[in-house]
């Protein structure tokens, strides 16, 4: 299985998040040697737009489109990438999903707004809705980047040195491994593969071990570690710049702690489709990472 990024879609809304998300998309495009589609949806948003938003009531759509083209051109400036503008009308999540299904988009890049509490419960964010429904990988740029003073993009400012892949030892995780391998090729990145368990007991399918409890736990973790190594593609195992670990504890907390200690730049995690009330009432490791991870998060949808 090969993971190729033939094109990148960068979603912008002209808020303070647009520059950092475009910076990140530019860095990805250079590493993967591909182009960027700068995408904007003309629609009444799910969360408030900035005061200078161009999509206002009673504004002629042709005028909105013209202004959008100009503002996107201003955003892109003289960035060293091949890019084009795509403008659609309608709900941003639906418009992006329809477009990536019709086009050969490899990764969608969007920014997190960092909402919390009741705002998130009642409306959520566009990126969380995208993560649950998108048929392509979604790279979410953390909100804290928008708080830094803006400066012109420079390739020297962009790097992905360490990637953490959240693994569940199932066949569907193969997509994550090949995605990580593609990033390693494009950005000369070290790869960390982590399987997290609340407790090793019940995770291992081998014969039960006997002995003191700490030794039994360690033996089971060792078996899980071996299973994790064996699941990795041979191309990754031949690379000396990878590490496989078994973490114990709450999966999201364990992954975030590991990311903070090991200077992780990007977490890759799978996402399973959810339906109905599950989208609002049941949390997940992926959603927790999108909200609180100390670095960018790439969600990869499992095959449906």
CSV table of C-alpha atoms in Angstrom, one decimal:
chain,number,residue,atom,x,y,z
A,1,UNK,CA,0.0,0.0,0.0
A,2,UNK,CA,1.4,3.4,-1.0
A,3,UNK,CA,0.4,6.7,0.5
A,4,UNK,CA,0.9,9.5,-2.0
A,5,UNK,CA,0.0,13.2,-1.5
A,6,UNK,CA,-0.8,14.4,-5.0
A,7,UNK,CA,-2.5,17.6,-3.9
A,8,UNK,CA,-3.2,19.5,-0.7
A,9,UNK,CA,-6.4,21.4,0.2
A,10,UNK,CA,-5.9,24.3,2.6
A,11,UNK,CA,-9.2,25.6,4.1
A,12,UNK,CA,-9.2,29.3,4.9
A,13,UNK,CA,-11.8,31.6,6.4
A,14,UNK,CA,-9.8,34.9,6.7
A,15,UNK,CA,-9.7,34.8,10.4
A,16,UNK,CA,-6.4,35.1,12.3
A,17,UNK,CA,-5.9,31.3,11.8
A,18,UNK,CA,-5.6,31.6,8.0
A,19,UNK,CA,-2.0,32.7,7.9
A,20,UNK,CA,-0.6,29.9,10.1
A,21,UNK,CA,-2.7,27.2,8.3
A,22,UNK,CA,-1.5,28.4,5.0
A,23,UNK,CA,2.1,28.4,6.3
A,24,UNK,CA,1.7,24.8,7.3
A,25,UNK,CA,0.2,23.8,3.9
A,26,UNK,CA,3.0,25.6,2.1
A,27,UNK,CA,5.6,23.6,4.1
A,28,UNK,CA,3.8,20.3,3.4
A,29,UNK,CA,3.6,21.2,-0.3
A,30,UNK,CA,7.3,21.8,-0.5
A,31,UNK,CA,8.1,18.5,1.3
A,32,UNK,CA,5.8,16.4,-0.8
A,33,UNK,CA,6.6,18.4,-4.0
A,34,UNK,CA,2.9,19.0,-4.8
A,35,UNK,CA,0.4,21.9,-5.2
A,36,UNK,CA,-2.0,23.6,-2.9
A,37,UNK,CA,-5.7,24.3,-3.4
A,38,UNK,CA,-6.7,27.3,-1.3
A,39,UNK,CA,-10.4,26.6,-0.4
A,40,UNK,CA,-13.0,28.9,0.9
A,41,UNK,CA,-16.8,28.3,1.5
A,42,UNK,CA,-19.2,31.2,1.2
A,43,UNK,CA,-21.7,30.4,3.9
A,44,UNK,CA,-23.1,31.5,7.2
A,45,UNK,CA,-20.6,29.8,9.5
A,46,UNK,CA,-21.1,27.4,12.4
A,47,UNK,CA,-19.0,29.7,14.6
A,48,UNK,CA,-18.7,33.5,14.5
A,49,UNK,CA,-16.6,35.0,11.7
A,50,UNK,CA,-14.2,37.9,12.3
A,51,UNK,CA,-15.6,41.4,12.0
A,52,UNK,CA,-14.0,41.9,8.5
A,53,UNK,CA,-15.6,38.7,7.1
A,54,UNK,CA,-16.6,39.1,3.4
A,55,UNK,CA,-19.7,36.8,3.7
A,56,UNK,CA,-22.2,39.3,5.0
A,57,UNK,CA,-26.0,39.3,4.6
A,58,UNK,CA,-27.4,40.9,1.4
A,59,UNK,CA,-24.0,40.8,-0.4
A,60,UNK,CA,-24.1,39.9,-4.0
A,61,UNK,CA,-22.5,36.4,-4.5
A,62,UNK,CA,-20.5,37.5,-7.5
A,63,UNK,CA,-19.1,40.4,-5.5
A,64,UNK,CA,-18.3,38.0,-2.6
A,65,UNK,CA,-16.5,35.7,-5.0
A,66,UNK,CA,-14.5,38.5,-6.5
A,67,UNK,CA,-13.5,39.8,-3.0
A,68,UNK,CA,-12.6,36.2,-2.0
A,69,UNK,CA,-10.2,35.7,-4.9
A,70,UNK,CA,-8.5,39.0,-4.1
A,71,UNK,CA,-8.1,38.2,-0.4
A,72,UNK,CA,-6.8,34.7,-1.1
A,73,UNK,CA,-4.2,36.1,-3.5
A,74,UNK,CA,-3.2,38.5,-0.8
A,75,UNK,CA,-2.9,35.7,1.7
A,76,UNK,CA,-0.8,33.6,-0.5
A,77,UNK,CA,1.5,36.4,-1.6
A,78,UNK,CA,4.8,35.3,-3.0
A,79,UNK,CA,4.9,31.8,-1.4
A,80,UNK,CA,7.0,29.4,-3.4
A,81,UNK,CA,4.2,27.0,-4.3
A,82,UNK,CA,1.9,26.2,-7.2
A,83,UNK,CA,-1.6,27.1,-6.0
A,84,UNK,CA,-5.1,27.8,-7.2
A,85,UNK,CA,-8.3,29.1,-5.6
A,86,UNK,CA,-11.5,27.2,-5.2
A,87,UNK,CA,-14.6,28.9,-3.9
A,88,UNK,CA,-17.8,27.1,-3.1
A,89,UNK,CA,-21.2,28.0,-1.6
A,90,UNK,CA,-22.7,26.1,1.3
A,91,UNK,CA,-21.8,24.4,4.5
A,92,UNK,CA,-17.9,24.3,4.8
A,93,UNK,CA,-17.8,20.7,5.9
A,94,UNK,CA,-20.1,19.4,3.2
A,95,UNK,CA,-18.5,21.6,0.5
A,96,UNK,CA,-15.0,20.3,1.4
A,97,UNK,CA,-16.1,16.7,1.5
A,98,UNK,CA,-17.8,16.9,-1.9
A,99,UNK,CA,-14.7,18.6,-3.4
A,100,UNK,CA,-12.1,16.1,-2.1
A,101,UNK,CA,-14.3,13.2,-3.3
A,102,UNK,CA,-14.3,14.6,-6.8
A,103,UNK,CA,-10.7,15.7,-6.9
A,104,UNK,CA,-7.4,13.9,-6.2
A,105,UNK,CA,-6.8,15.5,-2.8
A,106,UNK,CA,-4.3,13.8,-0.6
A,107,UNK,CA,-4.5,15.9,2.6
A,108,UNK,CA,-6.8,18.6,3.9
A,109,UNK,CA,-5.2,21.2,6.1
A,110,UNK,CA,-7.4,23.3,8.5
A,111,UNK,CA,-7.0,25.2,11.8
A,112,UNK,CA,-8.4,24.4,15.2
A,113,UNK,CA,-10.3,27.2,16.9
A,114,UNK,CA,-9.7,25.9,20.3
A,115,UNK,CA,-13.3,26.2,21.5
A,116,UNK,CA,-14.2,24.6,24.9
A,117,UNK,CA,-17.1,24.0,27.2
A,118,UNK,CA,-20.7,24.7,26.1
A,119,UNK,CA,-19.6,26.3,22.8
A,120,UNK,CA,-18.0,23.0,21.8
A,121,UNK,CA,-20.9,20.8,23.1
A,122,UNK,CA,-23.6,22.8,21.3
A,123,UNK,CA,-21.8,23.4,18.0
A,124,UNK,CA,-18.5,21.8,18.0
A,125,UNK,CA,-16.0,23.1,15.5
A,126,UNK,CA,-15.6,22.7,11.8
A,127,UNK,CA,-12.4,20.7,12.1
A,128,UNK,CA,-14.0,18.2,14.5
A,129,UNK,CA,-16.9,17.7,12.1
A,130,UNK,CA,-14.4,17.3,9.2
A,131,UNK,CA,-12.5,14.7,11.2
A,132,UNK,CA,-15.6,12.6,11.8
A,133,UNK,CA,-16.9,12.8,8.2
A,134,UNK,CA,-14.0,13.5,5.8
A,135,UNK,CA,-12.9,10.7,3.5
A,136,UNK,CA,-9.3,12.0,3.3
A,137,UNK,CA,-6.6,12.6,6.0
A,138,UNK,CA,-7.1,15.9,7.8
A,139,UNK,CA,-4.2,17.8,9.3
A,140,UNK,CA,-5.3,20.1,12.1
A,141,UNK,CA,-3.0,23.1,12.9
A,142,UNK,CA,-3.1,24.0,16.5
A,143,UNK,CA,-4.8,27.2,17.5
A,144,UNK,CA,-1.7,28.5,19.5
A,145,UNK,CA,0.1,29.2,16.2
A,146,UNK,CA,-2.4,32.1,15.6
A,147,UNK,CA,-1.2,33.9,18.7
A,148,UNK,CA,2.4,34.2,17.4
A,149,UNK,CA,3.4,37.4,15.5
A,150,UNK,CA,3.1,36.8,11.8
A,151,UNK,CA,6.1,36.9,9.6
A,152,UNK,CA,6.6,36.1,6.0
A,153,UNK,CA,6.8,32.4,5.3
A,154,UNK,CA,10.3,30.9,5.1
A,155,UNK,CA,11.1,27.2,4.4
A,156,UNK,CA,13.7,27.4,7.2
A,157,UNK,CA,10.9,27.9,9.7
A,158,UNK,CA,9.1,24.7,8.8
A,159,UNK,CA,10.2,21.3,9.9
A,160,UNK,CA,8.7,18.0,11.1
A,161,UNK,CA,11.4,16.2,13.0
A,162,UNK,CA,9.4,13.7,15.1
A,163,UNK,CA,6.1,12.0,14.3
A,164,UNK,CA,4.1,9.9,16.8
A,165,UNK,CA,1.7,7.3,15.3
A,166,UNK,CA,-1.1,6.0,17.6
A,167,UNK,CA,-1.4,2.3,16.8
A,168,UNK,CA,-4.1,-0.2,17.8
A,169,UNK,CA,-2.5,-3.3,16.4
A,170,UNK,CA,-5.4,-4.0,14.0
A,171,UNK,CA,-5.3,-4.3,10.2
A,172,UNK,CA,-6.8,-0.8,9.8
A,173,UNK,CA,-3.7,0.7,11.3
A,174,UNK,CA,-1.7,-0.2,8.2
A,175,UNK,CA,-3.0,3.0,6.7
A,176,UNK,CA,-1.3,5.0,9.4
A,177,UNK,CA,2.0,3.2,9.0
A,178,UNK,CA,2.2,4.0,5.3
A,179,UNK,CA,1.1,7.5,5.9
A,180,UNK,CA,3.9,7.9,8.4
A,181,UNK,CA,6.4,6.4,6.0
A,182,UNK,CA,5.4,9.0,3.4
A,183,UNK,CA,6.1,11.8,5.8
A,184,UNK,CA,9.4,10.3,6.8
A,185,UNK,CA,10.5,10.3,3.1
A,186,UNK,CA,9.3,13.8,2.5
A,187,UNK,CA,10.7,15.4,5.7
A,188,UNK,CA,13.5,13.2,6.9
A,189,UNK,CA,11.5,12.5,10.0
A,190,UNK,CA,12.0,10.2,13.0
A,191,UNK,CA,9.0,7.9,13.6
A,192,UNK,CA,7.6,6.9,16.9
A,193,UNK,CA,4.9,4.2,17.1
A,194,UNK,CA,2.9,3.9,20.3
A,195,UNK,CA,0.3,1.4,21.3
A,196,UNK,CA,-1.6,2.5,24.4
A,197,UNK,CA,-3.5,0.3,26.9
A,198,UNK,CA,-5.3,1.0,30.1
A,199,UNK,CA,-3.7,-2.2,31.4
A,200,UNK,CA,-1.9,-4.9,29.5
A,201,UNK,CA,-4.1,-7.6,31.0
A,202,UNK,CA,-6.7,-8.6,28.4
A,203,UNK,CA,-4.8,-7.1,25.5
A,204,UNK,CA,-2.5,-10.0,25.0
A,205,UNK,CA,-3.9,-13.2,23.4
A,206,UNK,CA,-1.0,-15.4,24.3
A,207,UNK,CA,-0.8,-17.9,27.1
A,208,UNK,CA,-1.2,-16.3,30.6
A,209,UNK,CA,2.1,-15.7,32.4
A,210,UNK,CA,2.7,-16.7,36.0
A,211,UNK,CA,4.7,-14.8,38.6
A,212,UNK,CA,4.6,-11.5,40.6
A,213,UNK,CA,2.2,-9.0,39.2
A,214,UNK,CA,4.8,-6.4,38.0
A,215,UNK,CA,6.6,-9.2,36.1
A,216,UNK,CA,3.4,-10.4,34.6
A,217,UNK,CA,2.5,-6.9,33.5
A,218,UNK,CA,5.9,-6.4,32.0
A,219,UNK,CA,5.8,-9.7,30.2
A,220,UNK,CA,2.5,-8.8,28.6
A,221,UNK,CA,3.8,-5.4,27.6
A,222,UNK,CA,6.8,-7.0,26.0
A,223,UNK,CA,4.5,-9.3,23.9
A,224,UNK,CA,2.5,-6.3,22.8
A,225,UNK,CA,5.7,-4.5,21.9
A,226,UNK,CA,6.7,-7.5,19.8
A,227,UNK,CA,3.3,-7.5,18.0
A,228,UNK,CA,3.6,-3.8,17.3
A,229,UNK,CA,7.1,-4.3,15.8
A,230,UNK,CA,5.8,-7.2,13.6
A,231,UNK,CA,2.9,-5.1,12.3
A,232,UNK,CA,5.2,-2.4,10.9
A,233,UNK,CA,6.0,-2.5,7.2
A,234,UNK,CA,9.5,-3.9,6.4
A,235,UNK,CA,10.5,-0.5,4.9
A,236,UNK,CA,10.0,1.1,8.3
A,237,UNK,CA,11.7,-1.7,10.2
A,238,UNK,CA,14.8,-1.3,8.0
A,239,UNK,CA,15.0,2.4,9.0
A,240,UNK,CA,17.0,2.9,12.1
A,241,UNK,CA,15.1,6.1,12.9
A,242,UNK,CA,12.0,4.6,14.4
A,243,UNK,CA,11.0,3.7,17.9
A,244,UNK,CA,8.1,1.4,19.1
A,245,UNK,CA,6.7,1.8,22.6
A,246,UNK,CA,3.8,0.4,24.6
A,247,UNK,CA,2.2,3.1,26.8
A,248,UNK,CA,0.0,2.3,29.8
A,249,UNK,CA,-2.8,4.5,31.0
A,250,UNK,CA,-5.5,6.6,29.4
A,251,UNK,CA,-4.7,6.6,25.7
A,252,UNK,CA,-5.1,10.3,25.0
A,253,UNK,CA,-3.3,11.4,28.1
A,254,UNK,CA,-0.5,8.9,27.5
A,255,UNK,CA,0.0,10.0,23.9
A,256,UNK,CA,0.0,13.7,24.8
A,257,UNK,CA,2.5,13.1,27.7
A,258,UNK,CA,4.7,11.2,25.3
A,259,UNK,CA,4.4,13.9,22.7
A,260,UNK,CA,5.4,16.6,25.1
A,261,UNK,CA,8.4,14.7,26.5
A,262,UNK,CA,9.7,13.6,23.1
A,263,UNK,CA,9.3,16.9,21.2
A,264,UNK,CA,6.8,15.4,18.8
A,265,UNK,CA,5.8,17.7,16.0
A,266,UNK,CA,2.9,15.7,14.6
A,267,UNK,CA,0.6,13.0,15.9
A,268,UNK,CA,-1.0,10.6,13.4
A,269,UNK,CA,-4.2,8.9,14.6
A,270,UNK,CA,-6.9,6.9,13.0
A,271,UNK,CA,-10.6,7.9,13.1
A,272,UNK,CA,-13.6,5.7,12.8
A,273,UNK,CA,-16.8,7.1,11.3
A,274,UNK,CA,-19.5,8.0,13.9
A,275,UNK,CA,-23.2,8.5,13.4
A,276,UNK,CA,-26.1,10.2,15.2
A,277,UNK,CA,-25.8,11.0,18.9
A,278,UNK,CA,-22.4,9.4,19.1
A,279,UNK,CA,-21.0,12.5,17.5
A,280,UNK,CA,-22.1,14.6,20.4
A,281,UNK,CA,-22.3,12.4,23.4
A,282,UNK,CA,-19.3,10.0,23.1
A,283,UNK,CA,-15.8,11.3,23.3
A,284,UNK,CA,-12.8,9.6,21.7
A,285,UNK,CA,-9.0,9.6,21.8
A,286,UNK,CA,-9.0,11.4,18.4
A,287,UNK,CA,-11.3,14.2,19.6
A,288,UNK,CA,-9.3,14.7,22.8
A,289,UNK,CA,-6.1,14.9,20.8
A,290,UNK,CA,-7.6,17.5,18.4
A,291,UNK,CA,-8.6,19.6,21.4
A,292,UNK,CA,-5.5,19.3,23.6
A,293,UNK,CA,-2.5,17.9,21.9
A,294,UNK,CA,0.7,20.0,22.2
A,295,UNK,CA,1.3,19.7,18.5
A,296,UNK,CA,-0.4,19.3,15.1
A,297,UNK,CA,-2.7,16.2,14.6
A,298,UNK,CA,-3.3,14.3,11.4
A,299,UNK,CA,-6.5,12.2,11.4
A,300,UNK,CA,-6.6,9.3,8.9
A,301,UNK,CA,-10.0,7.8,8.2
A,302,UNK,CA,-10.3,4.1,8.4
A,303,UNK,CA,-11.4,2.4,5.2
A,304,UNK,CA,-15.2,2.2,5.0
